[in-house]
Coordinates of C-alpha atoms in Angstrom, one line a residue:
Chain A
M1 CA 18.5 -6.8 -17.8
A2 CA 19.9 -3.4 -16.7
G3 CA 23.1 -3.8 -15.0
S4 CA 23.5 -7.8 -15.6
A5 CA 27.5 -8.8 -16.1
E6 CA 28.4 -10.2 -19.7
G7 CA 31.7 -12.1 -18.2
D8 CA 34.5 -9.7 -20.0
G9 CA 36.8 -7.8 -17.6
A10 CA 35.7 -5.2 -17.8
P11 CA 35.5 -2.8 -15.0
R12 CA 32.2 -3.1 -13.5
G13 CA 31.7 -0.7 -11.5
R14 CA 31.9 -0.8 -7.9
S15 CA 31.5 -4.1 -5.2
I16 CA 29.0 -3.9 -2.3
G17 CA 32.0 -3.8 -0.3
E18 CA 33.7 -0.8 -2.4
L19 CA 29.4 0.5 -1.3
Q20 CA 29.8 0.2 2.2
G21 CA 33.5 1.8 2.2
A22 CA 32.3 4.7 0.7
I23 CA 28.8 4.6 2.8
D24 CA 31.5 4.4 6.1
A25 CA 33.3 7.4 4.7
W26 CA 30.3 9.6 4.0
I27 CA 28.4 8.6 7.0
A28 CA 32.5 9.0 9.4
E29 CA 32.4 12.8 8.2
N30 CA 28.6 13.3 9.2
G31 CA 28.8 12.3 12.8
G32 CA 28.9 8.4 12.8
Y33 CA 26.0 6.0 13.0
W34 CA 22.6 6.1 13.6
P35 CA 22.3 3.6 17.0
P36 CA 20.9 0.7 16.0
L37 CA 16.7 1.0 15.9
S38 CA 17.3 4.3 15.3
L39 CA 18.6 3.1 12.4
L40 CA 15.8 -0.5 11.5
A41 CA 13.3 3.2 11.9
R42 CA 14.7 4.3 9.1
L43 CA 14.8 0.8 7.5
T44 CA 10.4 0.8 8.3
E45 CA 10.1 4.5 6.9
E46 CA 12.2 3.9 3.9
T47 CA 10.8 0.7 3.0
G48 CA 6.9 2.8 3.5
E49 CA 8.4 4.8 1.3
V50 CA 9.0 1.4 -1.7
A51 CA 5.1 0.5 -1.1
R52 CA 3.7 4.3 -1.9
E53 CA 6.0 4.5 -5.1
Y54 CA 4.6 1.0 -5.9
N55 CA 0.8 1.8 -4.5
H56 CA 0.8 4.4 -6.7
R57 CA 2.4 2.5 -9.7
F58 CA 0.6 -0.6 -9.5
G59 CA -1.6 -1.0 -7.3
A60 CA -4.6 0.9 -6.4
K61 CA -3.2 4.5 -4.6
Q62 CA -3.8 7.6 -6.5
K63 CA -1.5 10.6 -6.2
K64 CA -2.2 13.6 -4.5
R65 CA -1.5 16.5 -6.1
S66 CA 0.5 17.7 -3.8
E67 CA 2.6 14.3 -4.5
L68 CA 2.4 14.8 -8.6
E69 CA 3.8 18.6 -8.3
A70 CA 6.7 17.7 -6.1
E71 CA 8.1 14.6 -8.2
V72 CA 11.0 15.8 -10.5
P73 CA 11.0 15.3 -14.2
G74 CA 13.2 12.4 -15.6
E75 CA 13.9 11.4 -12.1
D76 CA 13.7 8.0 -11.4
R77 CA 12.1 7.6 -8.3
L78 CA 11.0 4.9 -8.0
G79 CA 14.6 3.4 -8.3
M80 CA 15.6 6.3 -5.8
E81 CA 13.8 4.4 -3.8
L82 CA 15.1 1.5 -3.7
A83 CA 18.7 2.7 -3.8
D84 CA 17.7 4.7 -0.4
V85 CA 16.9 0.6 0.9
L86 CA 19.4 -0.4 0.0
F87 CA 21.5 2.9 1.6
I88 CA 20.3 2.5 4.8
V89 CA 21.1 -1.6 4.9
L90 CA 24.9 -1.1 4.3
C91 CA 24.5 1.5 6.9
M92 CA 22.9 -1.3 9.6
A93 CA 25.9 -3.2 7.4
N94 CA 28.3 -0.7 8.3
E95 CA 27.7 0.1 11.7
Q96 CA 27.6 -4.1 12.5
G97 CA 31.0 -4.7 11.3
V98 CA 28.8 -7.2 8.4
D99 CA 30.1 -8.4 5.7
L100 CA 26.8 -8.3 4.3
D101 CA 29.1 -9.6 0.4
A102 CA 29.8 -12.7 2.1
S103 CA 26.9 -12.8 4.0
F104 CA 25.1 -11.8 0.5
D105 CA 26.6 -15.8 -0.6
A106 CA 25.6 -17.3 2.3
M107 CA 22.5 -16.6 1.8
M108 CA 22.2 -17.2 -2.0
N109 CA 23.4 -21.0 -1.0
K110 CA 20.8 -21.5 1.4
L111 CA 18.3 -20.7 -0.8
K112 CA 20.0 -22.8 -3.7
I113 CA 19.8 -25.7 -1.5
R114 CA 16.6 -25.3 1.1
D115 CA 14.1 -23.2 -1.0
A116 CA 15.1 -24.5 -5.0
G117 CA 11.7 -23.8 -6.2
R118 CA 9.5 -21.5 -3.5
F119 CA 11.0 -18.2 -4.4
R120 CA 8.6 -18.3 -8.9
T121 CA 5.3 -17.7 -9.3
R122 CA 2.5 -19.7 -9.2
Chain B
M1 CA 35.0 -2.1 9.1
A2 CA 35.0 -4.9 7.6
G3 CA 33.9 -5.1 3.7
S4 CA 35.5 -1.5 3.1
A5 CA 38.4 -1.1 0.1
E6 CA 41.5 -0.8 0.4
G7 CA 42.3 0.3 -2.5
D8 CA 45.3 -0.6 -4.0
G9 CA 43.2 -2.5 -7.0
A10 CA 42.4 -5.9 -6.7
P11 CA 39.9 -7.5 -6.8
R12 CA 36.5 -6.8 -4.3
G13 CA 33.8 -9.1 -5.0
R14 CA 31.8 -8.6 -6.7
S15 CA 29.7 -5.3 -8.5
I16 CA 25.6 -4.8 -7.2
G17 CA 25.6 -5.0 -11.3
E18 CA 27.0 -8.8 -11.5
L19 CA 24.6 -9.3 -7.9
Q20 CA 21.5 -8.1 -10.2
G21 CA 23.3 -11.2 -12.8
A22 CA 23.7 -13.5 -10.6
I23 CA 19.7 -13.4 -9.2
D24 CA 18.4 -12.9 -12.4
A25 CA 20.6 -16.2 -13.5
W26 CA 18.8 -18.1 -10.7
I27 CA 15.6 -16.2 -11.0
A28 CA 15.7 -17.3 -14.5
E29 CA 15.7 -20.7 -13.9
N30 CA 13.0 -20.7 -10.9
G31 CA 10.3 -19.4 -12.4
G32 CA 10.3 -16.1 -12.9
Y33 CA 10.5 -13.1 -11.1
W34 CA 7.0 -11.9 -9.3
P35 CA 5.1 -9.4 -9.5
P36 CA 6.1 -6.2 -8.3
L37 CA 3.4 -6.1 -5.7
S38 CA 3.9 -10.5 -4.8
L39 CA 7.8 -8.0 -4.5
L40 CA 7.4 -5.6 -2.0
A41 CA 4.9 -7.9 0.8
R42 CA 8.2 -10.1 0.5
L43 CA 10.2 -7.3 1.0
T44 CA 7.9 -6.1 4.1
E45 CA 8.7 -9.3 5.2
E46 CA 12.0 -9.4 4.9
T47 CA 12.0 -5.7 7.0
G48 CA 9.6 -8.0 9.8
E49 CA 12.3 -10.0 10.4
V50 CA 15.5 -7.7 10.4
A51 CA 13.5 -6.2 13.1
R52 CA 12.3 -8.5 15.1
E53 CA 16.3 -9.8 15.4
Y54 CA 17.5 -5.6 16.0
N55 CA 14.9 -6.4 19.0
H56 CA 15.7 -9.3 19.9
R57 CA 19.9 -7.8 20.6
F58 CA 18.7 -3.6 21.5
G59 CA 15.5 -3.7 22.2
A60 CA 13.1 -5.5 25.1
K61 CA 12.0 -8.4 22.9
Q62 CA 12.8 -11.8 24.4
K63 CA 13.5 -15.0 22.2
K64 CA 11.0 -17.6 22.2
R65 CA 12.2 -21.3 23.6
S66 CA 11.4 -22.2 19.7
E67 CA 13.6 -19.0 18.2
L68 CA 16.2 -19.9 19.6
E69 CA 16.2 -23.4 19.6
A70 CA 15.9 -22.7 16.3
E71 CA 19.2 -20.6 16.0
V72 CA 22.1 -22.0 13.7
P73 CA 25.2 -22.2 16.1
G74 CA 27.7 -19.9 14.2
E75 CA 25.0 -18.1 12.0
D76 CA 26.0 -14.7 11.5
R77 CA 21.8 -14.1 11.2
L78 CA 21.9 -10.6 11.7
G79 CA 24.2 -10.4 8.5
M80 CA 22.0 -13.5 7.1
E81 CA 18.7 -11.1 8.0
L82 CA 20.6 -7.9 6.6
A83 CA 21.2 -9.9 3.0
D84 CA 17.5 -11.1 3.0
V85 CA 16.5 -7.8 2.4
L86 CA 19.6 -6.6 -0.3
F87 CA 18.6 -10.1 -2.2
I88 CA 14.9 -8.7 -2.9
V89 CA 15.7 -4.8 -2.7
L90 CA 17.6 -6.4 -6.5
C91 CA 14.9 -8.6 -7.5
M92 CA 12.3 -5.6 -6.9
A93 CA 15.1 -3.4 -8.9
N94 CA 15.6 -6.3 -12.0
E95 CA 11.8 -6.7 -11.6
Q96 CA 11.6 -3.2 -13.2
G97 CA 14.8 -3.0 -14.9
V98 CA 16.4 -0.3 -12.9
D99 CA 19.9 -0.3 -13.4
L100 CA 21.1 -0.5 -9.3
D101 CA 24.3 1.2 -9.6
A102 CA 23.3 4.3 -11.2
S103 CA 20.3 5.0 -8.2
F104 CA 22.3 4.5 -5.8
D105 CA 24.9 7.1 -7.3
A106 CA 22.0 10.2 -7.8
M107 CA 20.7 9.2 -4.3
M108 CA 25.2 10.0 -2.8
N109 CA 24.8 13.2 -4.7
K110 CA 21.8 14.1 -3.7
L111 CA 22.4 13.1 0.0
K112 CA 25.5 15.2 0.2
I113 CA 23.6 17.8 -2.2
R114 CA 20.3 17.9 0.1
D115 CA 20.7 16.2 3.5
A116 CA 24.5 17.2 4.0
G117 CA 24.6 18.0 8.0
R118 CA 20.8 15.8 8.3
F119 CA 22.1 11.7 8.5
R120 CA 23.7 11.9 11.9
T121 CA 23.4 11.2 15.7
R122 CA 22.1 14.2 18.5
Chain C
M1 CA -20.0 -7.0 7.3
A2 CA -18.2 -8.5 10.0
G3 CA -18.5 -6.4 12.6
S4 CA -21.1 -3.5 11.1
A5 CA -23.6 -2.1 13.7
E6 CA -27.1 -2.2 12.9
G7 CA -28.0 0.5 15.9
D8 CA -30.7 -1.0 17.4
G9 CA -28.8 -0.3 20.8
A10 CA -27.5 -3.5 21.6
P11 CA -24.3 -3.8 23.5
R12 CA -21.4 -3.8 20.6
G13 CA -18.3 -5.4 21.6
R14 CA -15.6 -2.2 24.2
S15 CA -14.9 0.1 22.3
I16 CA -11.3 1.7 21.6
G17 CA -10.9 3.3 24.9
E18 CA -11.5 -0.3 27.2
L19 CA -8.5 -2.7 24.7
Q20 CA -6.3 -0.1 25.9
G21 CA -7.1 -0.4 29.5
A22 CA -8.3 -3.7 28.5
I23 CA -4.2 -4.5 27.0
D24 CA -2.8 -1.6 30.1
A25 CA -3.5 -3.9 33.1
W26 CA -2.5 -6.9 31.4
I27 CA 1.0 -5.1 30.7
A28 CA 0.7 -4.0 34.1
E29 CA 0.9 -8.0 34.8
N30 CA 3.6 -8.5 32.7
G31 CA 6.6 -5.6 33.6
G32 CA 5.5 -2.8 32.0
Y33 CA 5.7 -1.4 28.2
W34 CA 8.2 -1.5 26.1
P35 CA 10.2 1.7 25.1
P36 CA 9.1 3.8 22.1
L37 CA 11.7 2.6 19.7
S38 CA 10.8 -1.3 21.3
L39 CA 7.5 -1.2 19.9
L40 CA 8.2 0.1 17.0
A41 CA 9.8 -2.6 15.6
R42 CA 7.9 -4.9 16.8
L43 CA 5.2 -3.1 14.9
T44 CA 7.1 -3.8 12.0
E45 CA 7.4 -7.1 12.9
E46 CA 3.9 -7.4 13.1
T47 CA 3.7 -5.7 9.5
G48 CA 5.8 -8.3 7.9
E49 CA 4.1 -10.8 9.1
V50 CA 0.3 -9.8 7.9
A51 CA 3.4 -9.2 4.2
R52 CA 4.1 -12.6 5.0
E53 CA 0.4 -13.7 5.5
Y54 CA -1.2 -12.4 3.0
N55 CA 1.3 -12.9 -0.6
H56 CA 0.9 -16.7 0.3
R57 CA -3.2 -15.4 0.4
F58 CA -3.4 -12.9 -2.9
G59 CA 0.7 -12.9 -4.1
A60 CA 2.8 -14.9 -5.2
K61 CA 4.7 -16.8 -2.7
Q62 CA 3.8 -20.0 -1.1
K63 CA 4.6 -22.3 1.8
K64 CA 7.2 -24.0 3.2
R65 CA 6.2 -27.3 3.9
S66 CA 6.8 -26.0 7.8
E67 CA 4.8 -23.6 7.8
L68 CA 1.8 -25.3 6.6
E69 CA 2.7 -27.4 9.2
A70 CA 2.3 -25.1 11.7
E71 CA -1.2 -24.5 10.5
V72 CA -3.9 -24.9 13.0
P73 CA -6.8 -26.1 11.8
G74 CA -9.7 -23.4 12.1
E75 CA -7.3 -20.9 13.2
D76 CA -8.5 -18.0 11.1
R77 CA -4.5 -17.0 10.6
L78 CA -5.1 -13.5 8.9
G79 CA -7.5 -12.3 11.1
M80 CA -4.6 -13.6 13.9
E81 CA -2.7 -11.6 12.3
L82 CA -4.5 -7.7 12.7
A83 CA -5.4 -8.7 15.8
D84 CA -1.1 -8.8 16.1
V85 CA -1.2 -5.7 14.4
L86 CA -4.3 -3.8 16.4
F87 CA -2.5 -5.3 19.6
I88 CA 1.0 -3.4 18.6
V89 CA -0.9 -0.2 18.2
L90 CA -2.8 0.0 21.6
C91 CA -0.1 -0.6 22.7
M92 CA 2.4 2.3 21.3
A93 CA -1.1 4.3 21.9
N94 CA -0.4 3.7 25.6
E95 CA 2.4 3.9 25.9
Q96 CA 2.6 7.5 25.3
G97 CA -1.1 8.2 26.3
V98 CA -2.9 9.0 23.0
D99 CA -6.8 8.7 22.9
L100 CA -6.6 6.6 19.3
D101 CA -10.5 6.7 19.9
A102 CA -9.9 10.8 19.2
S103 CA -7.4 10.1 17.4
F104 CA -9.9 8.1 14.7
D105 CA -12.4 10.9 14.9
A106 CA -9.7 13.5 14.2
M107 CA -7.9 11.0 11.1
M108 CA -11.6 10.4 9.6
N109 CA -12.4 14.0 9.7
K110 CA -9.3 15.0 8.0
L111 CA -9.4 12.3 5.4
K112 CA -13.6 12.8 4.7
I113 CA -11.7 17.3 3.5
R114 CA -9.0 16.7 2.1
D115 CA -8.1 13.2 0.4
A116 CA -12.1 12.2 -0.6
G117 CA -12.2 10.4 -3.8
R118 CA -8.8 9.5 -3.5
F119 CA -8.8 6.8 -1.5
R120 CA -11.4 4.5 -3.7
T121 CA -10.0 2.2 -6.8
R122 CA -8.8 2.7 -10.3
Chain D
M1 CA -3.4 6.6 31.4
A2 CA -5.8 8.2 28.0
G3 CA -8.7 5.9 27.0
S4 CA -8.6 3.5 29.9
A5 CA -12.2 2.0 30.9
E6 CA -13.1 2.9 34.6
G7 CA -15.8 -0.5 34.8
D8 CA -17.7 2.5 35.4
G9 CA -20.5 1.6 33.0
A10 CA -20.7 4.7 31.2
P11 CA -20.8 5.4 27.3
R12 CA -17.5 4.7 26.6
G13 CA -17.0 5.6 22.4
R14 CA -17.9 3.1 19.7
S15 CA -16.9 -0.4 19.7
I16 CA -14.1 -2.1 17.0
G17 CA -17.3 -3.0 15.3
E18 CA -18.6 -0.5 15.1
L19 CA -15.7 1.5 13.8
Q20 CA -15.6 -1.4 10.9
G21 CA -19.5 -0.3 10.4
A22 CA -18.4 3.0 9.7
I23 CA -15.1 2.9 7.5
D24 CA -17.1 0.4 5.2
A25 CA -20.6 3.0 4.7
W26 CA -18.0 5.8 4.5
I27 CA -15.5 3.3 1.7
A28 CA -18.7 2.2 -0.1
E29 CA -19.4 6.3 -1.2
N30 CA -15.8 6.2 -1.9
G31 CA -15.2 3.4 -4.8
G32 CA -14.8 0.8 -2.3
Y33 CA -11.6 -1.5 -0.6
W34 CA -9.6 -1.5 -2.3
P35 CA -7.7 -5.1 -3.5
P36 CA -5.8 -6.7 -0.5
L37 CA -2.0 -5.9 -1.6
S38 CA -2.7 -2.2 -2.3
L39 CA -4.1 -2.6 1.2
L40 CA -1.0 -3.9 2.4
A41 CA 1.6 -1.3 0.6
R42 CA -0.8 0.8 2.3
L43 CA -0.5 -0.7 5.6
T44 CA 3.3 -1.0 4.7
E45 CA 4.0 2.9 3.9
E46 CA 1.4 3.8 7.0
T47 CA 3.9 1.8 9.0
G48 CA 6.8 3.5 7.5
E49 CA 5.3 7.4 8.3
V50 CA 4.6 5.8 11.9
A51 CA 8.3 4.7 12.0
R52 CA 9.5 8.2 10.8
E53 CA 7.7 10.5 13.6
Y54 CA 8.8 7.8 16.3
N55 CA 13.0 8.4 14.1
H56 CA 11.6 11.8 15.7
R57 CA 10.7 11.7 18.8
F58 CA 12.5 8.7 20.5
G59 CA 15.4 8.3 18.0
A60 CA 18.2 10.2 16.7
K61 CA 16.6 12.0 12.7
Q62 CA 16.3 15.2 12.8
K63 CA 13.5 16.8 11.1
K64 CA 14.1 18.2 7.5
R65 CA 13.4 22.0 7.6
S66 CA 10.5 22.1 5.2
E67 CA 8.8 18.8 8.0
L68 CA 8.7 21.7 10.4
E69 CA 7.4 23.9 8.8
A70 CA 4.1 20.8 7.3
E71 CA 3.8 20.8 11.2
V72 CA 0.1 22.2 12.2
P73 CA 0.3 23.8 15.7
G74 CA -1.5 21.5 17.5
E75 CA -2.4 18.7 15.8
D76 CA -0.9 15.1 17.2
R77 CA 1.7 13.8 14.7
L78 CA 2.0 10.9 16.7
G79 CA -1.4 10.6 18.0
M80 CA -2.7 10.7 14.5
E81 CA 0.1 8.2 12.4
L82 CA -1.5 5.6 14.8
A83 CA -5.0 6.1 13.6
D84 CA -3.6 5.5 10.1
V85 CA -2.8 2.0 10.9
L86 CA -5.9 1.7 12.9
F87 CA -7.8 2.5 9.9
I88 CA -6.1 0.7 7.1
V89 CA -6.0 -1.8 10.0
L90 CA -9.9 -1.8 10.1
C91 CA -10.0 -1.4 6.3
M92 CA -8.6 -4.8 5.9
A93 CA -10.5 -6.7 8.2
N94 CA -12.9 -5.4 6.9
E95 CA -12.3 -6.1 2.9
Q96 CA -11.7 -9.3 4.2
G97 CA -15.2 -10.1 6.7
V98 CA -12.7 -10.9 8.9
D99 CA -14.6 -9.5 12.9
L100 CA -11.6 -7.4 14.0
D101 CA -13.0 -7.7 17.9
A102 CA -13.6 -12.0 18.3
S103 CA -9.9 -12.2 16.2
F104 CA -8.6 -9.0 19.0
D105 CA -9.5 -11.2 21.8
A106 CA -8.1 -14.2 19.8
M107 CA -5.1 -12.9 20.2
M108 CA -5.6 -11.9 23.8
N109 CA -6.1 -15.4 25.2
K110 CA -3.4 -17.0 22.8
L111 CA -1.0 -14.2 24.3
K112 CA -2.1 -14.8 28.0
I113 CA -1.4 -18.4 27.6
R114 CA 1.4 -19.1 25.4
D115 CA 3.5 -16.5 25.8
A116 CA 3.3 -15.3 29.7
G117 CA 6.2 -13.4 31.2
R118 CA 7.6 -12.3 27.1
F119 CA 6.3 -9.6 26.3
R120 CA 8.0 -7.4 29.2
T121 CA 10.9 -4.9 29.6
R122 CA 14.0 -6.4 30.0

């Protein structure tokens, strides 16, 4: 799988905390964080864009001509849309002072204990 | 800010790639990934749960008595909801073979070049 | 199909405008409309609940025991979730002074002219 | 308020059932309904477009130049986006055989009984 760790101790790219820091620096230079409900609206918008891309690829929706022409050859549209959601989630965490790495651990622990066996295909 | 890097070379927690790997291992033991449109539906659901939490805190919605009683003291609900979105985004990336760390870089580069000055408060 | 008109002149239930009016009256007695971004957050939440219900029925997600126990026998959950979205859309239209019946016509005209042939299954 | 009923018995535009029927006829000529999870993905996308429009108007997001240029003068963008959500909700109801008018009543009754006093501004 792309991006999986192999445990040999080599550098593995940036941590969640480092990404949060990189965004923090960029946002500081670009006017500061939006207020919470605006960030939420942006998350909703980006989730909608993932939905459009998924429907084009795995669902029933055909692309409009203008959408096809706007595509950049070689660009990983799906990856970009997922990264847009990641970006806004990191912004929301930063704006609220959430340590997303710690929250991710707490979430995984909850998942392992409470929901074991539920997150599977039929 | 919580989670920001300080640049002293010390360990910084896991990378996006390592989180993708951790999820991959967990999912492999729990029945495999859902198909794409089911993962998308889950992303929509989790985004909705972030919306509920944000509306409770920053918007106009009052919690129902049953919701208040269901709260776990000391739990960071907002962080957990954001982590749920992160989890499902990582699942979607894994299921599609997306290297989210690379996509994140591509997204940030695009943001810096094309959208500079747009992501700011009024 | 449920709810289709047969053109015999008999009463057909309430119009969109009447539903907007009924909601307006109810909201007036219950504290007034939320501000726009709170209504939007609620739309996001309700869309997420439709997603959960659809994933349970047509996707890969299994219901938790607590969810199964909370189901009311004979209740049309799916219809109720769609009605929740309809309700919030009508609230948003009211709060903004939108005549949704007119907007619906404008949207259908646009659909017929511009997008003919696109909204179909593969 | 736009669209509210005045109770004088005059025609009030089409009912929810008639709109469901109009869509049913149009869809029948255009290839049939999408499968449920594709309709859901479309609902997510349309909700995202409402979010973008709301963020532009009531939140912190500035429009891109290309978005400003694509605007049609005099068009009620916000009404159109809400109508898009209404359209897809009606499609989903039709595809599942839901009588949305009845579901709307059931939802309103539930709201009046259980949630009285909750749907108000702080």
